[in-house]
Coordinates of C-alpha atoms in Angstrom, one line a residue:
Chain A
M1 CA -10.7 -9.0 -31.3
E2 CA -7.4 -7.1 -30.8
E3 CA -9.3 -3.8 -31.5
R4 CA -12.0 -4.7 -29.0
V5 CA -9.5 -5.5 -26.2
R6 CA -7.5 -2.3 -26.9
E7 CA -10.7 -0.1 -26.8
L8 CA -11.9 -1.8 -23.6
I9 CA -8.6 -1.2 -21.8
L10 CA -8.1 2.4 -23.0
R11 CA -11.8 3.2 -22.0
N12 CA -11.4 1.6 -18.6
F13 CA -7.9 2.9 -17.8
P14 CA -7.8 6.5 -19.0
S15 CA -4.4 6.9 -17.4
L16 CA -2.9 4.8 -20.3
P17 CA -1.7 6.7 -23.4
A18 CA -4.2 6.8 -26.3
N19 CA -1.5 5.6 -28.7
L20 CA -0.7 2.5 -26.7
G21 CA 0.8 -0.1 -29.0
N22 CA -0.4 -3.7 -28.8
T23 CA 3.1 -4.9 -27.7
D24 CA 3.8 -2.0 -25.3
F25 CA 4.2 -3.1 -21.7
L26 CA 1.3 -1.8 -19.6
R27 CA 3.7 -1.8 -16.6
E28 CA 5.9 0.7 -18.4
N29 CA 2.9 2.9 -19.0
G30 CA 2.1 3.5 -15.3
F31 CA 0.1 0.2 -14.7
T32 CA 0.4 -0.8 -11.0
S33 CA -0.5 -4.2 -9.5
L34 CA -3.7 -2.5 -8.3
L35 CA -4.7 -1.8 -11.9
F36 CA -3.7 -5.3 -12.9
V37 CA -6.2 -6.6 -10.3
E38 CA -8.9 -4.4 -11.8
L39 CA -7.9 -5.6 -15.3
I40 CA -8.3 -9.2 -14.3
L41 CA -11.7 -8.6 -12.7
L42 CA -12.8 -6.5 -15.7
L43 CA -11.8 -9.3 -18.2
E44 CA -13.8 -11.8 -16.2
T45 CA -17.0 -9.7 -16.3
E46 CA -16.5 -8.3 -19.8
F47 CA -15.8 -11.7 -21.5
G48 CA -17.7 -13.9 -19.0
I49 CA -14.6 -16.1 -18.3
E50 CA -13.0 -17.4 -15.1
V51 CA -9.4 -16.3 -14.8
L52 CA -7.9 -19.2 -12.8
D53 CA -5.3 -18.3 -10.1
E54 CA -2.8 -20.7 -11.8
E55 CA -3.1 -18.7 -15.0
I56 CA -2.2 -15.4 -13.4
G57 CA 1.5 -14.7 -13.3
P58 CA 4.4 -12.7 -14.7
G59 CA 3.9 -11.6 -18.3
R60 CA 0.4 -13.0 -18.7
F61 CA -1.4 -9.7 -19.1
A62 CA 1.7 -7.6 -19.8
T63 CA 0.6 -6.3 -23.2
V64 CA -2.7 -6.1 -25.3
E65 CA -1.3 -8.8 -27.6
R66 CA -0.7 -11.2 -24.6
I67 CA -4.2 -10.4 -23.3
V68 CA -5.7 -11.2 -26.7
E69 CA -3.7 -14.5 -26.9
Y70 CA -5.0 -15.5 -23.4
L71 CA -8.6 -14.6 -24.2
Q72 CA -8.6 -16.5 -27.5
C73 CA -7.5 -19.6 -25.6
K74 CA -10.1 -19.2 -22.9
L75 CA -13.0 -18.4 -25.3
H76 CA -12.2 -21.3 -27.7
G77 CA -11.5 -23.8 -25.0
R78 CA -7.8 -24.2 -26.0
P79 CA -5.2 -24.8 -23.2
V80 CA -3.6 -21.6 -21.9
P81 CA 0.1 -21.5 -22.7
P82 CA 2.5 -21.8 -19.7
L83 CA 3.7 -18.5 -18.4
P84 CA 6.8 -17.0 -20.1
S85 CA 9.7 -18.3 -18.0
C86 CA 11.1 -14.9 -16.9
K87 CA 12.5 -16.0 -13.5
Q88 CA 13.4 -12.4 -12.7
P89 CA 11.5 -11.5 -9.5
G90 CA 9.7 -8.5 -10.9
P91 CA 6.1 -7.4 -11.2
T92 CA 3.7 -9.0 -13.7
G93 CA 4.3 -6.7 -16.6
Chain B
M1 CA 22.5 -1.7 19.0
L2 CA 18.8 -0.9 18.9
G3 CA 16.2 -1.8 16.4
P4 CA 15.9 -4.4 13.7
S5 CA 19.6 -5.4 13.5
S6 CA 19.8 -6.2 17.2
W7 CA 16.5 -8.1 17.1
L8 CA 17.9 -10.2 14.2
L9 CA 21.2 -10.8 16.0
H10 CA 19.4 -12.1 19.1
T11 CA 16.9 -14.2 17.2
A12 CA 19.7 -15.7 15.0
S13 CA 21.6 -16.7 18.1
R14 CA 18.4 -18.1 19.7
V15 CA 16.9 -20.1 16.8
P16 CA 19.8 -20.2 14.2
Q17 CA 18.4 -23.1 12.1
K18 CA 14.8 -21.9 12.0
E19 CA 13.5 -20.8 8.5
A20 CA 13.6 -17.0 8.6
I21 CA 12.6 -15.7 5.2
F22 CA 11.9 -17.1 1.7
D23 CA 10.7 -15.8 -1.7
E24 CA 10.3 -17.5 -5.1
E25 CA 14.0 -17.9 -5.4
V26 CA 15.6 -18.7 -2.1
S27 CA 14.9 -19.7 1.6
L28 CA 17.3 -18.8 4.4
S29 CA 17.6 -19.8 8.1
F30 CA 18.1 -17.0 10.7
Q31 CA 21.8 -18.0 10.8
A32 CA 22.3 -17.8 7.1
F33 CA 20.2 -14.6 6.8
Y34 CA 22.2 -12.9 9.6
E35 CA 25.5 -13.9 8.0
D36 CA 24.4 -12.5 4.6
A37 CA 23.3 -9.3 6.2
A38 CA 26.5 -8.9 8.2
G39 CA 28.6 -9.8 5.1
M40 CA 26.9 -6.9 3.3
A41 CA 27.4 -4.7 6.3
E42 CA 31.2 -5.1 6.1
S43 CA 31.4 -3.9 2.5
L44 CA 28.9 -1.1 3.2
R45 CA 30.8 0.0 6.4
S46 CA 34.3 -0.2 5.0
E47 CA 33.7 2.6 2.5
G48 CA 32.8 5.6 4.6
E49 CA 31.8 6.8 8.1
P50 CA 28.3 6.1 9.5
G51 CA 25.1 7.8 8.5
G52 CA 25.5 7.3 4.7
R53 CA 22.1 6.8 3.0
V54 CA 21.6 3.5 1.1
M55 CA 18.7 3.6 -1.4
I56 CA 17.1 0.1 -1.8
A57 CA 14.9 0.1 -4.9
I58 CA 14.6 -3.6 -5.4
P59 CA 11.1 -5.3 -5.4
S60 CA 10.3 -6.9 -2.0
G61 CA 12.3 -10.2 -1.5
V62 CA 15.1 -11.9 0.3
A63 CA 17.8 -9.8 -1.4
S64 CA 16.2 -6.5 -0.5
A65 CA 15.7 -7.7 3.1
I66 CA 19.4 -8.6 3.4
L67 CA 20.4 -5.2 2.1
Y68 CA 17.9 -3.6 4.6
F69 CA 19.4 -5.3 7.6
G70 CA 23.0 -5.1 6.3
T71 CA 22.7 -1.3 6.0
M72 CA 21.7 -0.9 9.6
I73 CA 24.3 -3.3 10.9
A74 CA 26.8 -1.1 9.1
E75 CA 25.4 2.0 10.8
Q76 CA 24.2 3.4 7.5
V77 CA 20.7 4.7 6.9
A78 CA 18.4 2.4 4.9
V79 CA 16.1 4.2 2.4
P80 CA 13.6 1.6 0.9
F81 CA 12.4 3.1 -2.3
N82 CA 9.6 2.6 -4.9
P83 CA 11.2 1.3 -8.1
F84 CA 8.4 2.7 -10.2
I85 CA 8.7 6.3 -9.2
T86 CA 8.3 8.8 -12.1
P87 CA 11.6 10.2 -13.6
E88 CA 10.7 13.8 -12.7
Q89 CA 10.2 12.9 -9.0
L90 CA 13.3 10.8 -9.0
G91 CA 15.6 13.7 -9.9
S92 CA 14.7 15.9 -7.0
L93 CA 14.5 13.1 -4.5
R94 CA 18.0 11.7 -5.3
R95 CA 19.4 15.2 -4.6
E96 CA 17.5 15.4 -1.4
I97 CA 18.6 11.9 -0.2
G98 CA 22.2 12.2 -1.4
P99 CA 22.7 8.4 -1.3
R100 CA 26.2 6.8 -1.1
W101 CA 24.8 3.6 -2.7
I102 CA 21.7 2.8 -4.8
F103 CA 20.7 -0.9 -5.2
G104 CA 18.2 -1.7 -7.9
P105 CA 17.2 -4.1 -10.7
S106 CA 18.9 -3.9 -14.1
T107 CA 15.7 -2.6 -15.7
L108 CA 16.1 0.6 -13.7
K109 CA 19.9 1.0 -14.3
K110 CA 19.3 2.4 -17.8
I111 CA 16.5 4.7 -16.7
W112 CA 18.2 6.0 -13.5
K113 CA 21.7 6.5 -15.2
D114 CA 23.6 6.9 -11.8
P115 CA 27.2 6.0 -11.2
R116 CA 26.3 4.9 -7.6
F117 CA 23.8 2.4 -9.0
L118 CA 24.6 -1.3 -8.2
T119 CA 22.5 -3.9 -10.0
I120 CA 20.8 -6.6 -8.0
D121 CA 18.3 -8.8 -10.0
C122 CA 18.4 -11.9 -7.8
Y123 CA 19.9 -13.3 -4.5
K124 CA 23.1 -14.5 -6.2
D125 CA 23.9 -10.9 -7.4
L126 CA 24.5 -10.0 -3.7
S127 CA 27.7 -12.0 -3.6
R128 CA 29.3 -9.5 -6.0
W129 CA 29.0 -6.8 -3.4
K130 CA 29.2 -8.9 -0.2
C131 CA 32.5 -9.3 1.7
T132 CA 33.5 -12.9 1.9
S133 CA 34.4 -12.9 5.6
K134 CA 31.6 -14.2 7.8
G135 CA 29.9 -11.4 9.8
P136 CA 29.6 -11.7 13.5
K137 CA 33.2 -12.5 14.7
G138 CA 35.3 -9.5 14.0
F139 CA 32.4 -7.0 14.4
V140 CA 32.1 -4.0 16.7
Y141 CA 28.5 -3.4 17.5
P142 CA 27.2 0.2 17.4
D143 CA 25.9 1.8 20.6
H144 CA 22.4 1.7 22.1
D145 CA 21.5 5.2 21.0
P146 CA 17.7 5.3 20.5
S147 CA 17.9 8.6 18.6
R148 CA 20.3 7.2 15.9
L149 CA 18.6 7.4 12.5
L150 CA 18.0 4.0 11.0
N151 CA 15.5 4.5 8.1
I152 CA 14.1 7.2 5.9
V153 CA 10.7 6.0 4.4
Y154 CA 9.1 8.2 1.7
T155 CA 5.4 8.6 2.1
S156 CA 3.3 8.9 -1.0
G157 CA 0.0 10.0 0.8
T158 CA -2.5 11.8 -1.6
T159 CA -0.3 14.8 -2.4
R160 CA 2.1 14.8 -5.3
H161 CA 5.3 15.6 -3.3
P162 CA 6.6 12.6 -1.3
K163 CA 8.4 13.4 2.0
G164 CA 11.0 11.3 3.7
V165 CA 10.0 10.2 7.2
M166 CA 12.9 9.7 9.6
L167 CA 12.7 6.6 11.8
N168 CA 15.2 6.0 14.7
G169 CA 15.9 3.0 17.0
G170 CA 13.5 4.4 19.7
N171 CA 10.6 4.7 17.2
L172 CA 11.0 1.1 16.0
E173 CA 11.4 -0.3 19.5
A174 CA 8.2 1.5 20.6
V175 CA 6.0 0.5 17.6
M176 CA 7.0 -3.1 18.0
R177 CA 6.1 -3.1 21.7
G178 CA 2.7 -1.7 20.7
I179 CA 2.0 -4.0 17.8
L180 CA 3.1 -7.2 19.6
Q181 CA 0.8 -6.3 22.6
A182 CA -2.2 -6.1 20.2
I183 CA -1.5 -8.8 17.6
A184 CA -0.6 -12.4 18.4
I185 CA 2.5 -12.9 16.3
D186 CA 5.3 -15.2 17.6
E187 CA 7.8 -17.8 16.6
E188 CA 5.0 -20.1 15.4
S189 CA 3.8 -17.5 12.9
R190 CA 4.5 -18.1 9.2
I191 CA 3.5 -14.8 7.6
F192 CA 2.8 -14.3 3.9
T193 CA 2.7 -10.8 2.3
T194 CA 3.1 -9.0 -1.0
L195 CA 3.4 -5.6 0.7
P196 CA 6.2 -3.5 -0.6
F197 CA 9.1 -2.7 1.7
F198 CA 9.0 1.0 0.6
H199 CA 5.9 1.4 2.8
T200 CA 6.2 0.9 6.6
Y201 CA 3.4 -1.6 6.7
G202 CA 5.5 -3.8 4.5
L203 CA 8.7 -3.1 6.5
S204 CA 6.9 -3.9 9.8
Q205 CA 6.6 -7.5 8.5
L206 CA 10.4 -7.6 8.4
W207 CA 10.6 -6.2 11.9
L208 CA 8.1 -8.9 13.2
M209 CA 10.3 -11.6 11.6
A210 CA 13.5 -10.3 13.2
K211 CA 12.0 -9.6 16.6
T212 CA 9.8 -12.7 17.2
G213 CA 11.5 -15.4 15.1
A214 CA 8.4 -15.7 12.9
T215 CA 9.0 -16.9 9.3
L216 CA 8.3 -14.4 6.5
A217 CA 7.3 -15.4 2.9
I218 CA 7.5 -12.6 0.4
V219 CA 6.2 -12.3 -3.2
P220 CA 6.7 -8.8 -4.7
D221 CA 3.4 -8.6 -6.5
I222 CA -0.1 -9.8 -5.7
T223 CA -0.7 -10.6 -9.4
R224 CA 1.9 -13.5 -9.3
M225 CA -0.9 -15.8 -8.3
T226 CA 0.6 -19.0 -9.7
T227 CA 3.4 -18.8 -7.1
I228 CA 1.2 -17.3 -4.4
K229 CA -1.4 -20.1 -4.5
E230 CA 1.4 -22.7 -4.2
I231 CA 3.0 -20.9 -1.3
L232 CA -0.3 -20.5 0.6
L233 CA -1.1 -24.2 0.2
M234 CA 2.3 -25.9 0.4
R235 CA 4.4 -23.8 2.7
K236 CA 2.2 -24.0 5.9
I237 CA 1.4 -20.2 5.9
N238 CA -0.8 -19.3 8.9
T239 CA -0.8 -15.5 8.8
L240 CA -1.7 -13.0 6.1
A241 CA -0.9 -9.2 6.0
G242 CA -2.2 -7.0 3.2
V243 CA -4.3 -4.1 1.9
P244 CA -7.9 -4.4 0.8
Y245 CA -7.3 -4.9 -2.9
H246 CA -4.9 -7.8 -2.2
F247 CA -7.7 -9.6 -0.4
A248 CA -10.1 -8.7 -3.1
L249 CA -8.1 -10.8 -5.6
L250 CA -7.2 -13.5 -3.1
T251 CA -10.8 -14.1 -2.0
R252 CA -12.7 -13.4 -5.2
R253 CA -13.2 -17.2 -5.9
G254 CA -14.3 -17.8 -2.2
D255 CA -11.9 -20.8 -1.9
R256 CA -11.4 -21.6 1.8
I257 CA -8.0 -21.9 3.5
D258 CA -8.4 -23.3 7.0
S259 CA -4.7 -23.1 7.8
I260 CA -4.8 -19.3 8.0
R261 CA -5.0 -18.4 11.7
L262 CA -4.5 -14.6 11.7
V263 CA -5.2 -11.8 9.1
T264 CA -4.1 -8.2 9.4
I265 CA -5.4 -5.5 7.0
A266 CA -4.5 -1.8 6.8
G267 CA -4.0 1.0 4.3
E268 CA -7.7 1.6 3.7
A269 CA -11.0 0.7 5.3
P270 CA -12.2 -2.6 3.9
S271 CA -15.8 -2.7 2.7
R272 CA -18.4 -4.8 4.5
Q273 CA -18.7 -7.2 1.5
L274 CA -14.9 -7.7 1.4
L275 CA -14.8 -8.5 5.1
Q276 CA -17.7 -11.1 4.7
R277 CA -15.7 -12.8 1.8
M278 CA -12.5 -12.8 4.0
K279 CA -14.4 -14.5 6.8
R280 CA -15.7 -17.2 4.4
S281 CA -12.2 -17.7 3.0
Y282 CA -10.4 -17.7 6.3
P283 CA -12.9 -19.1 8.8
K284 CA -10.3 -19.9 11.5
A285 CA -8.6 -16.5 11.4
P286 CA -9.4 -13.5 13.6
I287 CA -9.2 -10.4 11.3
H288 CA -7.4 -7.3 12.7
I289 CA -8.2 -4.0 11.0
M290 CA -5.3 -1.6 11.7
Y291 CA -4.7 2.1 11.1
G292 CA -1.5 4.2 11.1
L293 CA 0.9 6.5 9.2
T294 CA 4.4 6.3 8.1
E295 CA 5.0 9.2 10.5
A296 CA 4.0 6.8 13.4
S297 CA 6.3 4.0 12.3
T298 CA 3.2 2.5 10.6
R299 CA 0.9 1.9 13.5
L300 CA -1.4 4.0 15.7
T301 CA -4.5 1.8 16.3
T302 CA -5.8 -1.7 16.0
L303 CA -9.4 -3.0 16.2
P304 CA -9.6 -6.2 18.4
S305 CA -10.9 -9.0 16.1
E306 CA -13.7 -9.7 18.5
D307 CA -15.1 -6.2 17.9
L308 CA -15.3 -6.6 14.1
E309 CA -19.1 -6.9 14.1
R310 CA -19.9 -4.8 17.2
K311 CA -17.7 -1.9 16.1
Q312 CA -18.3 -2.0 12.3
G313 CA -16.1 0.5 10.4
S314 CA -14.0 1.3 13.5
I315 CA -10.2 1.5 13.3
G316 CA -10.1 0.5 17.0
L317 CA -8.1 1.5 20.0
P318 CA -4.6 3.1 20.3
I319 CA -1.7 0.6 20.6
E320 CA 0.3 0.6 23.9
G321 CA 2.5 3.7 24.2
V322 CA 0.3 5.9 21.9
E323 CA -1.8 8.8 23.1
L324 CA -4.6 10.1 20.9
K325 CA -6.8 13.2 21.0
I326 CA -9.2 14.9 18.5
I327 CA -9.0 18.7 18.0
D328 CA -11.1 21.3 16.1
D329 CA -9.8 23.9 13.8
E330 CA -8.8 26.2 16.8
G331 CA -7.0 23.3 18.5
R332 CA -9.6 22.7 21.2
E333 CA -9.9 19.1 22.3
L334 CA -13.2 17.5 21.2
G335 CA -15.3 14.9 22.9
V336 CA -17.4 11.8 22.0
H337 CA -19.0 11.8 18.4
E338 CA -17.3 15.1 17.5
K339 CA -15.4 15.0 14.2
G340 CA -12.0 16.7 14.1
E341 CA -8.3 16.1 13.3
L342 CA -6.6 13.2 15.0
M343 CA -3.5 14.1 17.0
A344 CA -1.0 11.4 18.1
R345 CA 1.9 11.4 20.6
G346 CA 4.2 8.5 21.5
E347 CA 7.8 7.2 21.2
N348 CA 6.8 5.7 17.8
I349 CA 6.2 9.2 16.3
T350 CA 8.9 10.4 13.9
T351 CA 11.2 13.3 14.9
G352 CA 10.5 14.7 11.5
Y353 CA 10.9 14.8 7.7
W354 CA 14.4 14.5 6.1
K355 CA 15.7 17.9 5.1
K356 CA 12.2 19.5 5.5
E357 CA 12.5 21.4 8.9
K358 CA 9.6 23.8 8.0
L359 CA 7.2 21.0 7.2
T360 CA 8.3 19.2 10.3
R361 CA 7.5 22.2 12.5
Q362 CA 4.1 22.5 10.9
T363 CA 3.3 18.8 11.3
I364 CA 4.7 17.9 14.8
I365 CA 3.9 20.6 17.4
D366 CA 4.9 20.1 21.1
G367 CA 5.4 16.4 20.4
W368 CA 1.9 16.0 18.9
L369 CA 1.7 14.7 15.3
H370 CA -1.0 16.4 13.2
T371 CA -2.1 13.3 11.3
G372 CA -4.3 15.2 8.8
D373 CA -7.0 12.5 9.3
I374 CA -10.5 13.4 10.3
V375 CA -11.8 11.0 12.9
E376 CA -14.4 10.7 15.7
K377 CA -14.6 8.4 18.7
D378 CA -17.5 6.7 20.5
K379 CA -18.2 6.6 24.2
E380 CA -16.1 3.4 24.6
G381 CA -13.1 5.2 23.1
Y382 CA -13.1 3.4 19.7
Y383 CA -12.0 5.5 16.8
Y384 CA -13.7 5.9 13.4
H385 CA -11.8 7.2 10.4
I386 CA -13.9 9.7 8.5
G387 CA -11.5 10.9 5.8
R388 CA -8.5 13.2 5.0
K389 CA -8.4 16.7 6.3
D390 CA -6.7 18.1 3.3
F391 CA -9.7 17.1 1.0
V392 CA -12.3 18.6 3.2
F393 CA -14.2 21.5 1.6
K394 CA -16.9 23.8 2.6
S395 CA -20.3 23.6 0.9
G396 CA -23.2 25.8 2.0
G397 CA -21.2 26.6 5.2
E398 CA -20.9 22.9 6.0
K399 CA -17.5 21.1 6.3
I400 CA -17.7 18.2 3.8
V401 CA -15.4 15.2 4.2
P402 CA -15.3 13.4 0.8
A403 CA -14.3 10.0 2.1
F404 CA -17.4 9.8 4.2
I405 CA -19.7 10.3 1.2
E406 CA -17.5 8.1 -1.0
R407 CA -18.0 5.2 1.5
A408 CA -21.7 5.7 1.5
L409 CA -21.8 5.7 -2.4
R410 CA -19.6 2.6 -2.6
E411 CA -22.1 0.7 -0.4
I412 CA -24.9 1.3 -3.0
E413 CA -25.6 -1.8 -5.2
G414 CA -24.3 -1.3 -8.7
I415 CA -21.5 1.3 -7.8
R416 CA -18.0 -0.1 -8.1
D417 CA -16.1 3.0 -7.1
A418 CA -16.7 6.7 -6.2
A419 CA -14.8 9.9 -5.5
V420 CA -16.2 13.2 -4.2
F421 CA -14.7 16.7 -4.5
G422 CA -15.9 20.3 -4.3
R423 CA -16.4 22.4 -7.4
K424 CA -16.3 26.1 -7.1
D425 CA -19.8 27.6 -7.0
T426 CA -20.5 31.2 -6.3
F427 CA -23.7 30.4 -4.4
M428 CA -22.6 27.5 -2.2
G429 CA -18.8 28.0 -2.1
N430 CA -18.5 24.5 -3.5
R431 CA -20.9 22.1 -5.2
I432 CA -20.5 18.5 -3.9
C433 CA -19.5 16.7 -7.1
A434 CA -19.7 12.8 -7.0
V435 CA -17.7 10.9 -9.6
V436 CA -19.2 7.4 -9.8
V437 CA -17.9 4.2 -11.6
K438 CA -20.9 2.0 -12.2
A439 CA -20.7 -1.8 -12.2
K440 CA -20.8 -3.2 -15.7
N441 CA -24.5 -3.8 -16.3
S442 CA -25.9 -1.5 -13.6
K443 CA -28.9 0.6 -14.8
L444 CA -28.3 3.2 -12.0
T445 CA -29.0 6.8 -13.0
D446 CA -27.8 9.8 -11.1
R447 CA -31.3 10.5 -9.8
G448 CA -31.5 7.0 -8.5
I449 CA -28.1 7.4 -6.7
L450 CA -29.2 10.7 -5.2
S451 CA -32.4 9.3 -3.9
V452 CA -30.5 6.5 -2.1
C453 CA -28.2 9.2 -0.7
Q454 CA -31.2 11.0 0.9
S455 CA -31.7 8.0 3.2
R456 CA -28.0 7.6 4.1
L457 CA -26.4 11.0 4.4
D458 CA -27.1 14.2 6.3
R459 CA -29.0 16.6 4.1
G460 CA -26.1 19.0 3.7
W461 CA -23.9 16.2 2.4
I462 CA -26.0 15.0 -0.5
P463 CA -24.0 15.4 -3.8
H464 CA -25.3 18.2 -6.0
E465 CA -24.0 16.6 -9.1
V466 CA -23.2 13.0 -10.3
I467 CA -20.7 12.4 -13.0
F468 CA -20.2 8.8 -14.4
A469 CA -16.6 7.9 -15.2
E470 CA -14.7 4.8 -16.2
E471 CA -12.1 4.9 -13.5
I472 CA -11.0 6.8 -10.4
P473 CA -7.3 7.7 -10.6
R474 CA -5.4 6.3 -7.7
S475 CA -1.8 6.4 -6.4
S476 CA 0.4 3.2 -6.2
S477 CA -0.9 2.6 -2.7
G478 CA -4.5 2.9 -3.8
K479 CA -5.2 6.4 -2.5
I480 CA -7.5 8.7 -4.7
L481 CA -5.5 11.4 -6.6
Y482 CA -8.0 14.2 -6.4
E483 CA -6.0 16.7 -8.4
T484 CA -5.8 14.3 -11.4
L485 CA -9.5 13.5 -11.0
E486 CA -10.5 17.1 -11.1
K487 CA -8.4 17.7 -14.2
Q488 CA -9.8 14.7 -16.0
I489 CA -13.4 15.8 -15.2
S490 CA -12.9 19.4 -16.3
Q491 CA -11.2 18.2 -19.5
S492 CA -13.8 15.6 -20.3
E493 CA -16.6 18.1 -19.5
G494 CA -14.9 20.7 -21.7
R495 CA -15.3 18.4 -24.7
E496 CA -18.6 16.7 -24.1
Y497 CA -20.4 18.8 -21.5
G498 CA -23.9 17.7 -20.9
R499 CA -23.6 14.2 -22.4
K500 CA -21.9 12.5 -19.4
S501 CA -23.1 14.6 -16.5
E502 CA -26.6 15.9 -16.0
R503 CA -26.7 19.0 -13.8
I504 CA -29.2 18.7 -11.1
D505 CA -30.7 22.0 -10.0
S506 CA -31.6 21.0 -6.4

């Protein structure tokens, strides 16, 4: 699954480095909130899921690993873990 | 004292206890907000004469707003700044700005490595730099000089080199008169936005709050949906201000919010589909499409909401105090339905770019700002944005405006995004090359796209070549980066020429 998500993201966002690690922060690799919006819409169509507004927040889609963790919950009907409690008012990554 | 700090002072004395501004962390009344700003001003003022630059590289929020107003009360120059700028660009810009202070989050401190850097991660951090004495009493207010420099706002545009637009008291007074005459924002308004303060559209929300006594809710990033949803539903928000992709995310579920009574949208022309979705989500809200430039203190025209259907795709009429005209390449004024470069004149137009006299002289001539935007107007005087001058190219002797073709392509079912540029061609000067991002399961072929174009574009504007790509590179404000795109295409073609793009010998 991790490989599939990584390949999907690298294919759809060619501005990301090819050697992007699964725990590298997308935000630190040039990802803007515009691209995060595209990522959310892409995950919905690609995996046929509904990303609820309450599930979108700081850190949720920050790295490939976190995206995989989120998708596994959504695809197997498990509750999505609460958002990491980083109170620092910064962008999602 | 002119401009935002005097507006804030008057509003704070008029409605001291009214909620002025809040973010995820803190909410302040106008009285408390003014005292915080004035407290900051005392420490910023005490260390140097007026006119020092203060770089504010903190994500939009209450803390950055306090620093913004405090800087101007202290007669220094506020320079709101994009925290995610590339290190290479940062070096040259810091030398150009020569800031006395830099306020930014701790995540940047290590990267920027600058002795003038003061860390602000949240509202409480301000108290470290703020004088304890309460503002207004022992304070001498600066003069009413409309030409005094208040802000330098860097404009990203579509070129690589950002330039610092200087805005003075006169500019801001003029643009607020124009905006408030066209858009119904007042003390009852409770505005929500995620617009960054390092763009003037975002800054103008702060000006509106200070001038009218409206309440402003700020979240620094549209993808913080958990908090945004809560604010929209629980904090009596009735006004939204954003750019198209903000509303794309907000309205993608189609959930209705009847409490929204006004929506403003600028930055890029919203598609027809997006406008339909926005009307369904905010049925009680007139929608104002607006157009402007940083060089015009953010605003040049607004489209009255009642003309949304009748004047589809229009950017509307000039705001009060703004004169517009359209000229051809030789500078002759053009008439109705003639495409040319838009010129603008008015008190809201900048006096020029910080430390770039040559560029200023090329851009503002006899008081007329050369906007670099290609427009046309109809017989009722409504303006239509066609595209950017600097990406115009000639093909077969015809002047091609990429954005015009891009908009037509994006309206085709199955196309998610598109960009057009000219590729050198000995026969035609430039081949019109369309880079298209298909929707996931769209079966569209390049021949299919071109046949649809036949019915929607003038003959000379039909692309000669269609290349399918995964993404169109865009800047942080969503504008297409044509140079990056061309490099990506030539690199990818170099490796797998023929597989991705089929050359069409029309």
